């Protein structure tokens, strides 16, 4: 037996197999940490049964929630981005588009169309935060602009539901930034023609979306506890070197400071909108 036995080169660690919690069965509430059974969450319009946090809703589900059954006619359904600056990063823009198209069953981050909301004609646009964070590339901007122009022409109200964690879409460079001015200009023409625009902010509505059409509503409505702002709280804290007040950039804080007009629970949204529309 050697005096100094050689240590083995590697330590062998035994890893117990983690019990898998299938992600498609459970979702964790980002507000209260509760694990919620997905089926139960769907039955509850994807609102946390414990704390009422409103989970993200896909654009198609949102249309279903607001528009009468079978009464939605989608506009520009086939419109896709042309990759205007031939973006190449770790992933090319074309690859990213393909990946998110497959994951969400959308062509881009917005759905627009005409429909009936409890019998009232509206033009509806919904952005979807699952598609490149709901950022506004040329397709999102163009589709929303066409929807607003359509509403101006047929003289009916426009409702846009925003769910966008990103504003500009860096993959499209300045083509993306131009959409802020384009959508805002279309809303200005709608306004001059006496049209009505209701902006609904959902978790999250940030950056260039909030800095353009989303904050231009005649009525600005938010879902409870939604994150709404321009820059994220951490960046602001680092810049101004001050601690932000609790609840900063949440719907409730913004309501009490006058930036938004109403907070409406998802389950009351359709009826409340119909009531608002009945005044016009
Ligand atoms: Zn919760």
Short mmCIF file of C-alpha atoms and ligand atoms in Angstrom, two decimals:
data_model
loop_
_atom_site.label_atom_id
_atom_site.label_comp_id
_atom_site.label_asym_id
_atom_site.label_seq_id
_atom_site.Cartn_x
_atom_site.Cartn_y
_atom_site.Cartn_z
CA UNK A 1 0.00 0.00 0.00
CA UNK A 2 1.54 3.37 -0.97
CA UNK A 3 2.29 5.80 1.82
CA UNK A 4 0.50 8.66 0.06
CA UNK A 5 -2.43 7.19 -1.78
CA UNK A 6 -3.43 9.17 -4.85
CA UNK A 7 -6.62 11.04 -4.54
CA UNK A 8 -9.09 10.35 -7.29
CA UNK A 9 -9.09 13.20 -9.82
CA UNK A 10 -12.80 13.73 -9.74
CA UNK A 11 -15.37 13.77 -7.02
CA UNK A 12 -18.40 11.78 -7.90
CA UNK A 13 -21.58 13.54 -6.97
CA UNK A 14 -24.75 11.57 -6.97
CA UNK A 15 -27.67 13.64 -8.16
CA UNK A 16 -31.09 12.53 -7.17
CA UNK A 17 -33.42 12.81 -10.13
CA UNK A 18 -35.50 15.92 -9.71
CA UNK A 19 -39.15 15.23 -9.73
CA UNK A 20 -40.44 17.08 -12.73
CA UNK A 21 -43.29 19.52 -12.32
CA UNK A 22 -44.63 19.71 -15.85
CA UNK A 23 -44.76 23.36 -16.83
CA UNK A 24 -47.88 22.92 -18.84
CA UNK A 25 -49.75 21.79 -15.74
CA UNK A 26 -48.85 24.49 -13.23
CA UNK A 27 -48.02 28.19 -13.31
CA UNK A 28 -46.38 30.18 -10.56
CA UNK A 29 -47.96 33.54 -9.73
CA UNK A 30 -45.27 36.23 -10.01
CA UNK A 31 -47.11 38.39 -7.47
CA UNK A 32 -47.81 36.01 -4.56
CA UNK A 33 -45.77 32.92 -5.50
CA UNK A 34 -48.76 30.60 -5.44
CA UNK A 35 -48.61 27.54 -7.70
CA UNK A 36 -51.85 27.50 -9.65
CA UNK A 37 -53.20 24.56 -11.60
CA UNK A 38 -53.34 25.74 -15.23
CA UNK A 39 -56.82 24.41 -15.82
CA UNK A 40 -58.07 26.37 -12.85
CA UNK A 41 -56.21 29.44 -14.09
CA UNK A 42 -57.85 29.16 -17.51
CA UNK A 43 -61.29 28.81 -15.95
CA UNK A 44 -60.56 31.98 -13.98
CA UNK A 45 -59.62 33.99 -17.13
CA UNK A 46 -55.95 33.52 -16.16
CA UNK A 47 -56.34 35.56 -12.99
CA UNK A 48 -54.63 34.25 -9.83
CA UNK A 49 -57.38 32.92 -7.51
CA UNK A 50 -55.33 33.89 -4.45
CA UNK A 51 -54.21 37.47 -5.11
CA UNK A 52 -56.04 38.48 -8.33
CA UNK A 53 -52.82 38.99 -10.26
CA UNK A 54 -53.66 39.07 -13.97
CA UNK A 55 -51.46 36.62 -15.89
CA UNK A 56 -50.48 37.35 -19.48
CA UNK A 57 -53.16 36.53 -21.99
CA UNK A 58 -52.39 35.66 -25.61
CA UNK A 59 -53.81 37.92 -28.31
CA UNK A 60 -56.27 35.30 -29.57
CA UNK A 61 -57.62 34.67 -26.05
CA UNK A 62 -57.99 38.39 -25.55
CA UNK A 63 -60.05 38.74 -28.74
CA UNK A 64 -62.23 35.87 -27.55
CA UNK A 65 -62.69 37.59 -24.20
CA UNK A 66 -63.79 40.94 -25.66
CA UNK A 67 -65.53 40.20 -28.94
CA UNK A 68 -68.86 38.44 -29.40
CA UNK A 69 -68.57 34.89 -30.61
CA UNK A 70 -68.04 34.61 -34.36
CA UNK A 71 -68.12 38.40 -34.77
CA UNK A 72 -64.43 39.09 -35.41
CA UNK A 73 -63.03 39.77 -38.86
CA UNK A 74 -59.28 39.90 -38.75
CA UNK A 75 -57.47 42.53 -40.84
CA UNK A 76 -54.08 42.04 -42.55
CA UNK A 77 -53.73 38.54 -41.11
CA UNK A 78 -50.89 37.54 -43.44
CA UNK A 79 -48.62 40.57 -42.93
CA UNK A 80 -45.04 39.59 -42.06
CA UNK A 81 -41.82 41.52 -41.50
CA UNK A 82 -39.35 41.76 -44.38
CA UNK A 83 -36.23 41.93 -42.18
CA UNK A 84 -35.42 45.47 -43.46
CA UNK A 85 -31.90 45.76 -42.05
CA UNK A 86 -30.96 42.09 -42.55
CA UNK A 87 -30.23 41.81 -38.84
CA UNK A 88 -27.69 39.25 -37.71
CA UNK A 89 -26.87 38.64 -34.06
CA UNK A 90 -26.50 35.46 -32.03
CA UNK A 91 -29.73 34.71 -33.86
CA UNK A 92 -30.81 36.34 -37.11
CA UNK A 93 -34.08 38.24 -37.18
CA UNK A 94 -35.50 35.71 -39.62
CA UNK A 95 -34.72 32.87 -37.19
CA UNK A 96 -36.23 34.77 -34.26
CA UNK A 97 -39.39 35.51 -36.25
CA UNK A 98 -39.75 31.87 -37.24
CA UNK A 99 -39.21 30.69 -33.68
CA UNK A 100 -41.83 33.04 -32.20
CA UNK A 101 -44.28 32.38 -35.04
CA UNK A 102 -44.14 28.68 -34.23
CA UNK A 103 -44.40 29.24 -30.48
CA UNK A 104 -47.36 31.63 -30.60
CA UNK A 105 -49.19 30.75 -33.80
CA UNK A 106 -49.05 34.45 -34.74
CA UNK A 107 -47.38 36.09 -37.76
CA UNK A 108 -46.22 39.02 -35.63
CA UNK A 109 -46.91 40.57 -32.22
CA UNK A 110 -50.34 42.04 -32.99
CA UNK A 111 -53.82 41.03 -34.13
CA UNK A 112 -56.18 43.66 -35.52
CA UNK A 113 -59.70 43.46 -36.84
CA UNK A 114 -63.28 44.58 -36.78
CA UNK A 115 -65.79 43.03 -34.46
CA UNK A 116 -68.78 43.44 -32.22
CA UNK A 117 -68.51 44.01 -28.48
CA UNK A 118 -71.87 43.16 -26.93
CA UNK A 119 -73.40 44.14 -30.24
CA UNK A 120 -71.41 47.37 -30.69
CA UNK A 121 -69.14 47.74 -33.71
CA UNK A 122 -65.48 48.32 -32.76
CA UNK A 123 -62.03 48.08 -34.30
CA UNK A 124 -59.75 46.10 -32.00
CA UNK A 125 -55.98 45.71 -31.84
CA UNK A 126 -54.19 43.44 -29.37
CA UNK A 127 -50.44 43.14 -28.90
CA UNK A 128 -48.99 39.91 -27.56
CA UNK A 129 -46.01 39.99 -25.20
CA UNK A 130 -45.02 36.43 -26.07
CA UNK A 131 -43.91 37.49 -29.56
CA UNK A 132 -40.49 39.23 -29.28
CA UNK A 133 -41.85 40.84 -26.09
CA UNK A 134 -44.71 42.42 -27.99
CA UNK A 135 -42.27 44.96 -29.41
CA UNK A 136 -43.38 47.33 -32.16
CA UNK A 137 -41.70 46.46 -35.42
CA UNK A 138 -42.95 47.66 -38.78
CA UNK A 139 -45.75 45.05 -38.88
CA UNK A 140 -47.16 45.99 -35.47
CA UNK A 141 -47.01 49.69 -36.36
CA UNK A 142 -48.50 49.23 -39.82
CA UNK A 143 -51.33 46.95 -38.69
CA UNK A 144 -52.31 49.25 -35.83
CA UNK A 145 -52.15 52.30 -38.11
CA UNK A 146 -54.38 50.61 -40.69
CA UNK A 147 -56.81 49.62 -37.93
CA UNK A 148 -56.98 53.22 -36.65
CA UNK A 149 -57.43 54.52 -40.21
CA UNK A 150 -60.19 51.98 -40.81
CA UNK A 151 -61.98 53.15 -37.66
CA UNK A 152 -61.62 56.78 -38.76
CA UNK A 153 -63.15 55.89 -42.14
CA UNK A 154 -66.11 53.85 -40.87
CA UNK A 155 -66.55 56.12 -37.82
CA UNK A 156 -66.36 53.54 -35.08
CA UNK A 157 -64.37 53.37 -31.82
CA UNK A 158 -60.90 51.85 -31.61
CA UNK A 159 -59.80 49.71 -28.68
CA UNK A 160 -56.14 48.70 -28.41
CA UNK A 161 -55.06 46.27 -25.73
CA UNK A 162 -51.33 46.56 -25.08
CA UNK A 163 -49.25 43.76 -23.64
CA UNK A 164 -45.72 44.69 -24.56
CA UNK A 165 -42.62 44.34 -22.41
CA UNK A 166 -40.50 45.79 -25.16
CA UNK A 167 -41.04 48.95 -27.13
CA UNK A 168 -38.78 49.28 -30.10
CA UNK A 169 -37.76 46.13 -31.93
CA UNK A 170 -33.98 46.36 -32.23
CA UNK A 171 -33.99 43.85 -35.08
CA UNK A 172 -35.54 46.52 -37.30
CA UNK A 173 -33.46 49.51 -36.26
CA UNK A 174 -35.02 52.88 -37.06
CA UNK A 175 -37.90 51.27 -38.99
CA UNK A 176 -39.13 50.27 -35.56
CA UNK A 177 -38.80 53.77 -34.08
CA UNK A 178 -40.77 55.26 -36.98
CA UNK A 179 -43.83 53.29 -35.85
CA UNK A 180 -44.18 55.44 -32.74
CA UNK A 181 -44.73 58.56 -34.84
CA UNK A 182 -46.87 56.71 -37.38
CA UNK A 183 -49.36 55.27 -34.88
CA UNK A 184 -49.52 58.57 -32.98
CA UNK A 185 -50.20 60.53 -36.16
CA UNK A 186 -53.01 58.13 -37.12
CA UNK A 187 -54.57 58.61 -33.68
CA UNK A 188 -54.32 62.36 -34.07
CA UNK A 189 -56.29 62.15 -37.34
CA UNK A 190 -58.86 59.91 -35.63
CA UNK A 191 -59.18 62.47 -32.87
CA UNK A 192 -59.65 65.35 -35.32
CA UNK A 193 -62.38 63.38 -37.04
CA UNK A 194 -64.15 63.05 -33.68
CA UNK A 195 -63.27 59.39 -33.17
CA UNK A 196 -62.90 57.55 -29.87
CA UNK A 197 -59.83 55.61 -28.76
CA UNK A 198 -59.78 53.43 -25.66
CA UNK A 199 -56.34 52.22 -24.60
CA UNK A 200 -56.15 49.18 -22.34
CA UNK A 201 -52.85 48.55 -20.59
CA UNK A 202 -52.04 45.04 -19.42
CA UNK A 203 -49.01 43.53 -17.73
CA UNK A 204 -46.49 44.60 -19.04
CA UNK A 205 -46.85 47.81 -21.08
CA UNK A 206 -43.47 49.47 -21.34
CA UNK A 207 -41.09 51.60 -23.39
CA UNK A 208 -41.95 52.73 -26.93
CA UNK A 209 -45.45 51.28 -26.74
CA UNK A 210 -46.25 53.32 -23.64
CA UNK A 211 -44.41 56.32 -25.11
CA UNK A 212 -46.64 56.33 -28.18
CA UNK A 213 -50.17 55.04 -28.86
CA UNK A 214 -50.78 53.32 -25.50
CA UNK A 215 -50.73 56.60 -23.56
CA UNK A 216 -52.84 58.53 -26.09
CA UNK A 217 -56.24 57.03 -25.25
CA UNK A 218 -59.30 59.19 -24.68
CA UNK A 219 -59.73 56.64 -21.92
CA UNK A 220 -56.74 54.83 -20.48
CA UNK A 221 -57.76 51.71 -18.63
CA UNK A 222 -55.44 49.24 -16.92
CA UNK A 223 -55.77 45.76 -15.55
CA UNK A 224 -54.95 45.46 -11.82
CA UNK A 225 -51.29 45.22 -10.75
CA UNK A 226 -49.96 45.62 -14.29
CA UNK A 227 -46.41 46.88 -14.78
CA UNK A 228 -46.68 50.09 -16.81
CA UNK A 229 -43.91 52.54 -17.56
CA UNK A 230 -41.12 53.57 -19.85
CA UNK A 231 -37.85 52.29 -18.40
CA UNK A 232 -37.67 49.44 -15.90
CA UNK A 233 -37.49 50.39 -12.19
CA UNK A 234 -33.92 49.06 -11.72
CA UNK A 235 -32.51 51.31 -14.45
CA UNK A 236 -34.30 54.35 -13.00
CA UNK A 237 -32.97 53.60 -9.51
CA UNK A 238 -29.43 53.30 -10.83
CA UNK A 239 -29.77 56.55 -12.78
CA UNK A 240 -31.32 58.77 -10.11
CA UNK A 241 -29.63 56.91 -7.21
CA UNK A 242 -32.80 56.93 -5.18
CA UNK A 243 -35.07 54.22 -3.93
CA UNK A 244 -38.40 54.25 -5.74
CA UNK A 245 -41.64 54.29 -3.75
CA UNK A 246 -43.39 50.94 -3.28
CA UNK A 247 -45.68 49.92 -6.10
CA UNK A 248 -44.04 52.39 -8.50
CA UNK A 249 -45.10 51.67 -12.12
CA UNK A 250 -48.04 49.52 -11.05
CA UNK A 251 -51.59 50.30 -12.20
CA UNK A 252 -52.74 51.33 -8.70
CA UNK A 253 -49.87 53.82 -8.26
CA UNK A 254 -50.47 55.31 -11.72
CA UNK A 255 -54.21 55.64 -11.08
CA UNK A 256 -53.60 57.58 -7.87
CA UNK A 257 -51.14 59.84 -9.73
CA UNK A 258 -53.54 60.52 -12.59
CA UNK A 259 -51.77 58.78 -15.47
CA UNK A 260 -54.59 56.30 -16.01
CA UNK A 261 -58.32 56.74 -15.66
CA UNK A 262 -59.60 53.39 -14.46
CA UNK A 263 -58.54 49.97 -13.27
CA UNK A 264 -60.88 47.24 -14.38
CA UNK A 265 -60.76 43.57 -13.45
CA UNK A 266 -60.54 41.26 -16.46
CA UNK A 267 -63.85 39.62 -15.70
CA UNK A 268 -65.65 42.99 -15.87
CA UNK A 269 -63.75 44.38 -18.86
CA UNK A 270 -66.22 43.57 -21.63
CA UNK A 271 -69.28 44.91 -19.79
CA UNK A 272 -67.41 48.04 -18.66
CA UNK A 273 -66.26 48.76 -22.22
CA UNK A 274 -69.79 48.31 -23.55
CA UNK A 275 -71.04 50.75 -20.94
CA UNK A 276 -68.37 53.32 -21.88
CA UNK A 277 -69.18 52.89 -25.58
CA UNK A 278 -72.87 53.44 -24.92
CA UNK A 279 -72.14 57.09 -24.06
CA UNK A 280 -70.86 57.78 -27.57
ZN1 LIG B 1 -51.17 35.38 -6.92
#
